[in-house]
Coordinates of C-alpha atoms in Angstrom, one line a residue:
M1 CA -17.8 -9.4 -15.0
S2 CA -15.8 -10.9 -18.0
G3 CA -15.6 -14.6 -17.5
A4 CA -16.0 -16.6 -14.2
G5 CA -12.7 -15.3 -12.8
V6 CA -11.2 -16.4 -9.6
V7 CA -11.5 -15.8 -5.9
Y8 CA -8.3 -15.0 -3.9
R9 CA -8.4 -15.9 -0.2
A10 CA -5.9 -13.9 1.8
R11 CA -4.7 -12.0 4.8
A12 CA -4.6 -8.6 3.2
Y13 CA -3.7 -4.9 3.8
D14 CA -4.3 -1.8 1.8
A15 CA -4.5 1.9 2.5
P16 CA -7.0 3.6 0.2
D17 CA -7.6 6.7 2.4
D18 CA -5.0 9.3 3.0
P19 CA -3.9 8.9 6.6
F20 CA -2.3 12.4 6.6
T21 CA -5.6 14.1 6.0
S22 CA -8.3 11.7 7.2
S23 CA -9.3 10.8 10.7
G24 CA -10.2 7.2 9.9
P25 CA -8.1 4.1 10.2
A26 CA -4.7 4.4 8.5
F27 CA -5.1 1.1 6.7
R28 CA -7.6 -1.8 6.1
Y29 CA -6.8 -5.3 7.3
D30 CA -8.7 -8.5 6.8
D31 CA -7.4 -11.8 8.2
D32 CA -9.6 -13.8 5.9
L33 CA -10.5 -11.6 2.9
G34 CA -12.2 -12.8 -0.3
L35 CA -11.3 -10.9 -3.5
A36 CA -13.1 -11.9 -6.7
V37 CA -11.1 -11.0 -9.8
S38 CA -12.6 -11.2 -13.3
D39 CA -10.8 -12.7 -16.3
D40 CA -9.8 -9.3 -17.4
G41 CA -8.1 -8.5 -14.1
V42 CA -10.7 -6.3 -12.4
I43 CA -11.6 -6.7 -8.7
T44 CA -15.4 -7.4 -8.8
D45 CA -16.2 -8.3 -5.2
R46 CA -14.5 -7.8 -1.8
G47 CA -15.6 -9.0 1.6
P48 CA -15.2 -11.8 4.1
F49 CA -14.1 -14.9 2.2
A50 CA -17.1 -16.9 3.2
S51 CA -19.5 -14.3 1.8
V52 CA -17.6 -13.8 -1.5
A53 CA -17.3 -17.5 -2.0
A54 CA -21.0 -18.0 -1.4
R55 CA -21.8 -15.4 -4.0
L56 CA -19.5 -17.1 -6.5
P57 CA -19.8 -20.8 -5.8
A58 CA -18.4 -21.9 -9.2
A59 CA -15.3 -19.7 -9.1
P60 CA -12.0 -21.4 -8.3
V61 CA -10.3 -20.3 -5.1
I62 CA -6.6 -19.5 -4.7
D63 CA -5.5 -19.5 -1.0
L64 CA -2.7 -17.0 -0.3
R65 CA -3.0 -17.1 3.5
A66 CA 0.5 -18.4 3.9
G67 CA 1.6 -14.9 3.0
I68 CA 0.4 -11.3 3.2
L69 CA -1.4 -9.8 0.2
L70 CA -0.7 -6.1 -0.5
P71 CA -1.5 -3.8 -3.4
G72 CA 1.3 -3.6 -6.0
L73 CA 4.0 -1.1 -5.0
V74 CA 4.2 2.2 -6.8
D75 CA 7.6 3.9 -7.6
T76 CA 7.2 7.6 -8.6
H77 CA 10.9 8.1 -9.5
V78 CA 13.2 5.5 -10.9
H79 CA 16.0 6.1 -13.4
F80 CA 16.2 3.5 -16.3
P81 CA 19.9 4.2 -17.3
Q82 CA 21.3 4.1 -13.8
V83 CA 20.7 0.4 -12.9
R84 CA 24.4 -0.5 -13.1
V85 CA 25.7 2.4 -11.0
I86 CA 23.6 1.7 -7.9
G87 CA 25.5 1.9 -4.7
A88 CA 28.2 4.5 -5.5
L89 CA 28.6 6.3 -2.2
G90 CA 30.4 9.3 -0.8
M91 CA 29.7 12.0 -3.4
P92 CA 27.2 14.9 -3.6
L93 CA 24.8 15.2 -6.5
L94 CA 26.8 17.1 -9.2
E95 CA 30.0 15.1 -8.6
W96 CA 28.0 11.8 -8.6
L97 CA 26.4 12.8 -11.9
E98 CA 29.8 13.6 -13.5
R99 CA 31.6 10.5 -12.3
C100 CA 28.9 7.8 -12.2
A101 CA 25.6 8.5 -13.8
L102 CA 26.3 10.5 -16.9
P103 CA 29.1 8.2 -18.3
E104 CA 26.7 5.2 -17.9
E105 CA 23.9 7.1 -19.5
E106 CA 26.0 7.8 -22.5
R107 CA 26.4 4.0 -23.0
L108 CA 22.7 3.7 -23.8
A109 CA 23.4 5.2 -27.2
S110 CA 24.0 1.5 -28.1
T111 CA 20.5 0.1 -28.6
S112 CA 21.7 -3.4 -27.7
Y113 CA 23.2 -2.2 -24.5
A114 CA 20.0 -0.2 -23.7
A115 CA 17.9 -3.4 -24.3
T116 CA 20.0 -5.3 -21.9
V117 CA 19.7 -2.6 -19.2
A118 CA 16.0 -2.4 -19.8
G119 CA 15.7 -6.1 -19.1
E120 CA 17.6 -5.5 -15.8
L121 CA 15.4 -2.7 -14.8
V122 CA 12.2 -4.5 -15.5
A123 CA 13.5 -7.6 -13.7
G124 CA 14.5 -5.4 -10.7
L125 CA 11.1 -3.8 -10.5
I126 CA 9.2 -7.1 -10.6
A127 CA 11.5 -8.7 -8.0
A128 CA 10.9 -5.7 -5.7
G129 CA 7.1 -6.0 -6.1
T130 CA 6.8 -2.7 -8.0
T131 CA 3.9 -3.0 -10.4
T132 CA 3.5 0.7 -11.4
S133 CA 6.3 3.2 -11.9
L134 CA 7.2 6.6 -13.3
V135 CA 10.5 5.8 -15.0
F136 CA 13.0 8.5 -15.9
G137 CA 13.9 7.4 -19.4
S138 CA 17.0 7.9 -21.6
H139 CA 18.4 10.7 -23.7
F140 CA 18.3 8.3 -26.7
A141 CA 15.0 7.6 -28.4
P142 CA 15.9 4.0 -29.4
A143 CA 16.7 3.3 -25.7
V144 CA 13.2 4.5 -24.7
D145 CA 11.8 2.2 -27.3
A146 CA 13.7 -0.7 -25.7
L147 CA 12.4 0.2 -22.3
F148 CA 8.8 0.3 -23.4
T149 CA 9.3 -3.0 -25.3
E150 CA 10.5 -4.8 -22.2
A151 CA 7.8 -3.2 -20.0
E152 CA 5.1 -4.4 -22.4
R153 CA 6.6 -7.9 -22.6
F154 CA 6.0 -8.3 -18.8
G155 CA 2.8 -6.2 -18.6
L156 CA 4.1 -3.6 -16.2
R157 CA 2.3 -0.4 -15.7
I158 CA 5.0 2.1 -16.7
T159 CA 5.0 5.8 -17.6
S160 CA 8.2 7.1 -19.2
G161 CA 9.6 9.2 -22.0
L162 CA 12.6 10.7 -23.7
V163 CA 14.9 12.7 -21.4
V164 CA 15.9 16.1 -22.9
S165 CA 18.7 18.5 -22.2
D166 CA 20.5 21.1 -24.3
R167 CA 23.3 22.3 -22.0
V168 CA 25.7 21.5 -19.2
L169 CA 25.7 17.7 -19.8
P170 CA 28.2 15.8 -22.0
E171 CA 27.6 16.5 -25.7
P172 CA 26.2 13.0 -26.5
L173 CA 23.4 13.6 -24.1
L174 CA 22.4 17.0 -25.6
T175 CA 19.6 17.6 -28.2
T176 CA 17.8 20.5 -29.8
A177 CA 14.3 21.7 -29.2
E178 CA 13.3 20.7 -32.8
R179 CA 14.8 17.2 -32.6
S180 CA 13.5 16.5 -29.1
H181 CA 10.0 17.5 -30.1
E182 CA 10.1 15.2 -33.2
E183 CA 11.4 12.2 -31.2
A184 CA 9.1 12.7 -28.3
V185 CA 6.0 13.0 -30.5
R186 CA 7.0 9.8 -32.4
L187 CA 7.6 7.9 -29.1
A188 CA 4.3 9.0 -27.7
K189 CA 2.5 8.0 -31.0
D190 CA 4.0 4.5 -30.8
W191 CA 3.6 3.9 -27.0
H192 CA 1.3 6.2 -25.2
G193 CA -1.9 4.5 -24.3
R194 CA -0.7 1.1 -25.6
G195 CA -1.7 -1.5 -23.0
R196 CA -0.5 -0.3 -19.6
L197 CA 2.1 2.2 -21.0
R198 CA 1.9 6.0 -21.0
Y199 CA 4.2 8.8 -22.1
A200 CA 5.9 11.3 -19.7
V201 CA 7.4 14.6 -21.0
T202 CA 10.8 14.6 -19.2
P203 CA 13.4 17.5 -19.2
R204 CA 16.2 16.3 -17.1
F205 CA 16.2 19.3 -14.9
A206 CA 16.1 23.1 -15.4
L207 CA 19.9 23.2 -14.8
S208 CA 20.4 21.3 -18.2
A209 CA 17.3 22.5 -20.0
S210 CA 17.0 26.0 -21.4
D211 CA 13.8 27.9 -21.9
E212 CA 13.8 26.8 -25.5
I213 CA 13.8 23.1 -24.5
L214 CA 11.2 23.7 -21.8
A215 CA 8.9 25.4 -24.3
S216 CA 9.3 22.5 -26.6
C217 CA 8.4 20.2 -23.7
A218 CA 5.2 22.2 -23.2
D219 CA 4.3 21.8 -26.9
V220 CA 4.7 18.0 -26.6
L221 CA 2.6 17.9 -23.4
A222 CA -0.1 19.8 -25.2
A223 CA 0.1 17.5 -28.3
V224 CA -0.2 14.2 -26.4
D225 CA -3.5 13.8 -24.7
G226 CA -3.2 12.4 -21.2
A227 CA 0.6 12.6 -21.1
C228 CA 2.4 13.2 -17.8
F229 CA 5.3 15.4 -16.9
T230 CA 8.3 14.7 -14.6
S231 CA 11.6 16.3 -13.8
H232 CA 13.9 17.1 -10.8
V233 CA 13.7 20.1 -8.5
N234 CA 15.5 21.5 -5.4
E235 CA 17.6 18.4 -4.8
N236 CA 20.9 19.9 -3.9
N237 CA 21.9 23.4 -2.7
A238 CA 24.6 23.9 -5.4
E239 CA 22.1 22.8 -8.0
V240 CA 19.5 25.3 -6.7
A241 CA 22.0 28.2 -6.7
T242 CA 23.0 27.4 -10.3
V243 CA 19.4 27.3 -11.5
A244 CA 18.8 30.6 -9.9
D245 CA 21.7 32.1 -11.8
Q246 CA 20.5 30.5 -15.1
F247 CA 16.9 31.8 -14.7
P248 CA 17.2 35.3 -13.1
H249 CA 13.7 36.3 -14.4
R250 CA 12.0 33.3 -12.7
A251 CA 10.6 33.5 -9.2
H252 CA 12.2 30.3 -8.1
Y253 CA 13.2 26.8 -9.3
V254 CA 9.6 25.5 -9.5
D255 CA 8.7 28.5 -11.6
T256 CA 11.2 27.4 -14.3
Y257 CA 8.6 24.7 -15.1
D258 CA 5.4 26.4 -14.1
H259 CA 6.2 29.4 -16.4
H260 CA 5.8 27.0 -19.4
G261 CA 2.6 25.4 -18.0
L262 CA 4.3 22.1 -17.3
L263 CA 2.8 21.5 -13.9
G264 CA -0.5 19.9 -13.3
G265 CA -2.3 17.0 -11.8
C266 CA -0.2 14.4 -13.6
S267 CA 3.1 16.0 -12.9
V268 CA 5.7 14.7 -10.5
L269 CA 8.8 16.5 -9.4
A270 CA 11.5 14.4 -7.8
H271 CA 13.3 15.3 -4.5
N272 CA 12.3 18.9 -3.5
V273 CA 14.5 18.7 -0.5
H274 CA 15.0 22.5 -0.3
P275 CA 11.7 24.2 -1.3
T276 CA 10.6 27.7 -0.4
D277 CA 7.1 28.3 1.0
A278 CA 6.2 30.0 -2.3
E279 CA 7.2 26.9 -4.3
L280 CA 5.1 24.7 -2.1
A281 CA 2.1 27.0 -2.7
V282 CA 2.6 26.7 -6.4
L283 CA 2.8 22.9 -6.3
A284 CA -0.3 22.6 -4.1
A285 CA -2.2 25.0 -6.5
R286 CA -1.3 22.9 -9.5
G287 CA -1.9 19.5 -7.9
T288 CA 1.7 18.5 -8.7
A289 CA 3.1 15.7 -6.6
V290 CA 6.6 15.3 -5.2
A291 CA 8.6 12.0 -5.3
Y292 CA 10.2 11.6 -1.9
C293 CA 13.5 9.6 -2.4
P294 CA 14.8 9.1 1.1
T295 CA 17.7 6.7 0.5
S296 CA 19.0 8.8 -2.4
N297 CA 18.7 12.0 -0.5
A298 CA 20.7 10.5 2.3
A299 CA 23.3 8.8 0.1
L300 CA 24.1 12.0 -1.7
G301 CA 23.9 14.1 1.4
S302 CA 21.3 16.2 -0.3
G303 CA 19.4 17.1 2.9
M304 CA 16.4 16.1 5.0
F305 CA 13.1 16.2 3.3
S306 CA 10.4 18.1 5.2
L307 CA 7.4 15.9 4.9
R308 CA 5.6 18.0 7.5
R309 CA 6.0 21.2 5.3
H310 CA 4.7 19.4 2.2
V311 CA 1.7 17.9 3.9
G312 CA 1.0 21.2 5.7
A313 CA 1.0 23.0 2.4
G314 CA -1.3 20.5 0.8
V315 CA 1.4 19.1 -1.6
R316 CA 0.9 15.4 -2.5
V317 CA 3.9 13.1 -1.7
A318 CA 4.7 9.6 -2.7
L319 CA 7.8 7.4 -2.7
G320 CA 10.6 7.0 -5.3
S321 CA 13.6 4.7 -5.3
D322 CA 15.7 6.9 -7.6
V323 CA 17.7 3.7 -8.2
G324 CA 21.1 5.1 -9.3
A325 CA 21.7 7.3 -6.3
G326 CA 19.5 5.2 -4.1
T327 CA 20.2 1.7 -2.7
G328 CA 18.0 -0.5 -4.9
F329 CA 14.5 -1.0 -6.2
S330 CA 12.7 -1.8 -3.0
I331 CA 10.0 0.6 -2.0
F332 CA 9.8 -1.2 1.3
K333 CA 13.4 0.1 1.9
E334 CA 12.3 3.6 0.9
G335 CA 9.4 3.5 3.4
L336 CA 11.7 2.4 6.2
Q337 CA 14.3 5.1 5.4
A338 CA 11.5 7.7 5.4
Y339 CA 10.4 6.4 8.8
F340 CA 14.0 6.8 10.1
L341 CA 14.6 10.3 8.7
Q342 CA 11.3 11.7 9.8
H343 CA 12.0 10.4 13.3
L344 CA 15.5 12.0 13.3
L345 CA 14.0 15.4 12.3
G346 CA 12.3 15.5 15.7
A347 CA 9.8 18.3 16.0
D348 CA 10.4 19.2 12.4
G349 CA 9.6 15.7 11.2
L350 CA 6.3 14.0 10.6
P351 CA 6.0 10.8 12.6
L352 CA 5.1 7.8 10.4
A353 CA 3.3 4.6 11.3
A354 CA 2.9 1.5 9.3
G355 CA -0.3 2.7 7.7
H356 CA 1.4 5.9 6.5
L357 CA 4.2 3.9 4.9
L358 CA 1.7 1.6 3.1
H359 CA -0.2 4.6 1.8
L360 CA 2.9 6.3 0.5
S361 CA 4.0 3.1 -1.2
T362 CA 0.8 2.4 -3.0
A363 CA -2.3 4.6 -3.1
A364 CA -0.4 7.9 -2.9
G365 CA 1.8 6.9 -5.8
A366 CA -1.1 5.8 -7.9
A367 CA -2.9 9.1 -7.3
A368 CA 0.3 11.1 -8.1
L369 CA 0.4 9.3 -11.5
G370 CA -3.2 10.0 -12.2
L371 CA -4.0 6.3 -11.8
G372 CA -5.9 6.4 -8.5
D373 CA -9.0 5.1 -10.2
V374 CA -7.1 2.1 -11.7
T375 CA -4.7 0.9 -9.0
G376 CA -3.2 1.6 -5.6
D377 CA -5.6 -0.4 -3.4
L378 CA -7.7 -3.6 -3.4
S379 CA -11.1 -2.1 -3.8
P380 CA -13.8 -3.4 -6.3
G381 CA -13.5 -1.7 -9.6
K382 CA -9.7 -1.5 -9.4
Q383 CA -7.3 -3.6 -11.4
F384 CA -5.8 -6.5 -9.5
D385 CA -2.3 -5.2 -9.1
A386 CA -1.0 -7.0 -6.0
I387 CA 1.9 -8.8 -4.4
C388 CA 2.1 -11.6 -1.9
V389 CA 4.8 -11.2 0.7
R390 CA 5.8 -14.7 1.9
P391 CA 9.2 -14.8 3.6
P392 CA 11.4 -17.9 3.6
V393 CA 11.0 -20.0 6.7
G394 CA 13.4 -19.0 9.5
T395 CA 14.2 -15.5 8.3
A396 CA 13.8 -12.5 10.5
L397 CA 10.6 -11.5 8.7
D398 CA 9.1 -15.0 9.0
I399 CA 9.8 -15.0 12.7
G400 CA 8.6 -11.5 13.2
L401 CA 5.3 -12.1 11.4
R402 CA 4.6 -15.3 13.3
H403 CA 5.0 -13.5 16.6
A404 CA 3.5 -10.1 15.7
G405 CA 1.0 -9.0 18.4
S406 CA -1.3 -7.0 16.1
P407 CA -2.0 -6.3 12.4
E408 CA -0.2 -2.9 12.7
E409 CA 2.8 -4.6 14.2
A410 CA 2.9 -7.1 11.5
L411 CA 2.7 -4.4 8.8
G412 CA 5.5 -2.5 10.5
K413 CA 7.6 -5.6 10.4
V414 CA 7.0 -5.9 6.6
F415 CA 8.5 -2.4 6.1
A416 CA 11.3 -3.0 8.6
L417 CA 12.4 -6.4 7.3
A418 CA 11.1 -7.2 3.8
G419 CA 13.3 -7.4 0.8
D420 CA 13.1 -8.8 -2.7
A421 CA 13.4 -12.4 -1.5
D422 CA 10.2 -12.0 0.4
V423 CA 8.1 -10.9 -2.6
A424 CA 6.8 -14.3 -3.7
D425 CA 4.1 -13.4 -6.2
V426 CA 3.3 -10.4 -8.4
W427 CA 0.2 -9.6 -10.3
V428 CA -0.5 -6.7 -12.7
G429 CA -4.0 -6.3 -14.0
G430 CA -4.8 -9.9 -12.9
D431 CA -1.8 -11.3 -14.8
Q432 CA 0.6 -13.2 -12.6
V433 CA 4.0 -12.0 -13.8
A434 CA 6.1 -13.5 -11.0
S435 CA 5.6 -16.6 -8.8
G436 CA 8.1 -18.1 -6.4
G437 CA 11.0 -16.4 -8.0
F438 CA 10.0 -17.1 -11.6
V439 CA 8.9 -14.3 -14.0
R440 CA 6.4 -14.8 -16.7
P441 CA 6.3 -12.6 -19.8
V442 CA 2.9 -11.4 -20.9
S443 CA 2.2 -11.6 -24.6
R444 CA 0.0 -8.8 -25.8
P445 CA -0.7 -8.0 -29.5
A446 CA -0.2 -4.4 -30.5
P447 CA -3.4 -2.4 -30.8
A448 CA -4.7 -1.8 -34.3
G449 CA -3.3 1.4 -35.9
R450 CA -0.1 1.4 -33.9
R451 CA 3.2 1.6 -35.8
T452 CA 5.9 -1.0 -35.1
P453 CA 8.2 0.8 -32.7
A454 CA 11.8 1.6 -33.8
G455 CA 14.8 0.2 -32.0

């Protein structure tokens, strides 16, 4: 243990075990938990508060029992450039891209504009209690620098990268295989493995990325040790049909990525609303996860995600907000929407309880991002990434929690009713980055040997 640390006393939930595959409890709950956290942000002891406090009699105690302590939320698909177009309703995917998303993404060619949007994104993630995220970056390298700069300033655990395309999109968003490779390698050199930041190789989607670009992405992935991969797949029927025409020699949409060796255990494909059984088999074999974005899928009319088919095929699933086409940053809202949509699917859906929602929002996302040994639950050895949900007095959530008849009922009410205003405190790696509505930048010197980032 580094330093004396602190002991947190709390009513706490987490869901370290996968409730879709295990027969044990769907979540852990303690009404008087003690968590010892070292000065370097690692959970070193867990148990009944009285026992932990007795083992560490000199450690200061912070009492959080006025709220509910949860692991920090994990978002496996959130678009950096789309913060300002959230809430545009009534359009399918390709029309929404043309009218809303892409014009806004072009504006990030301005580094000052990108820096402002990066600040809005990071503030939105913190307010929502999202401590770890896979962020779909920008087509402009200086904008990606701005995102990493702001994420580092607040200590968030973010994986992101340069978005690359060479066709279909407006000309300012296009690149070449050579240029994208050079820019991606430079970004990864500056940011990958720096503090809590990692690089993600990110072709926008096969519809806008030729084989040449995808091959260049594979080269970057091979060159950057520990890098992740992310893109979109099977979101909209018109998109799926177009990709099939563009890649007649590929077995299916998933194969456009798999052909180049882009899929693995730290790969996340967003949406996958319309997969074939063959595609699910490939994803399961590669250990690739899917980001389930229920509000975005509903808002764009993309379709009903079959969680039952994914789980049955052994494909890992976690939640994503999508942001631009979704309805905000809240992973609580995504969990609630997932609950609704799976219920509406009837026999084709997979019924979800509160423990499933907590797992999808935390441990499942951490595992999808290759961070399952770092974050996702409140076990000893993990980083103290956590949020305290403490609703204002008199709100629906406050009333609901005070009158909940069981721990499961209380957790269900958190997903049904919680919003940004209820997230009172946020910690990442033991650093408290938000408290009572105030955010706190975290100053961290650049590691030796890193170049000063451009932008």
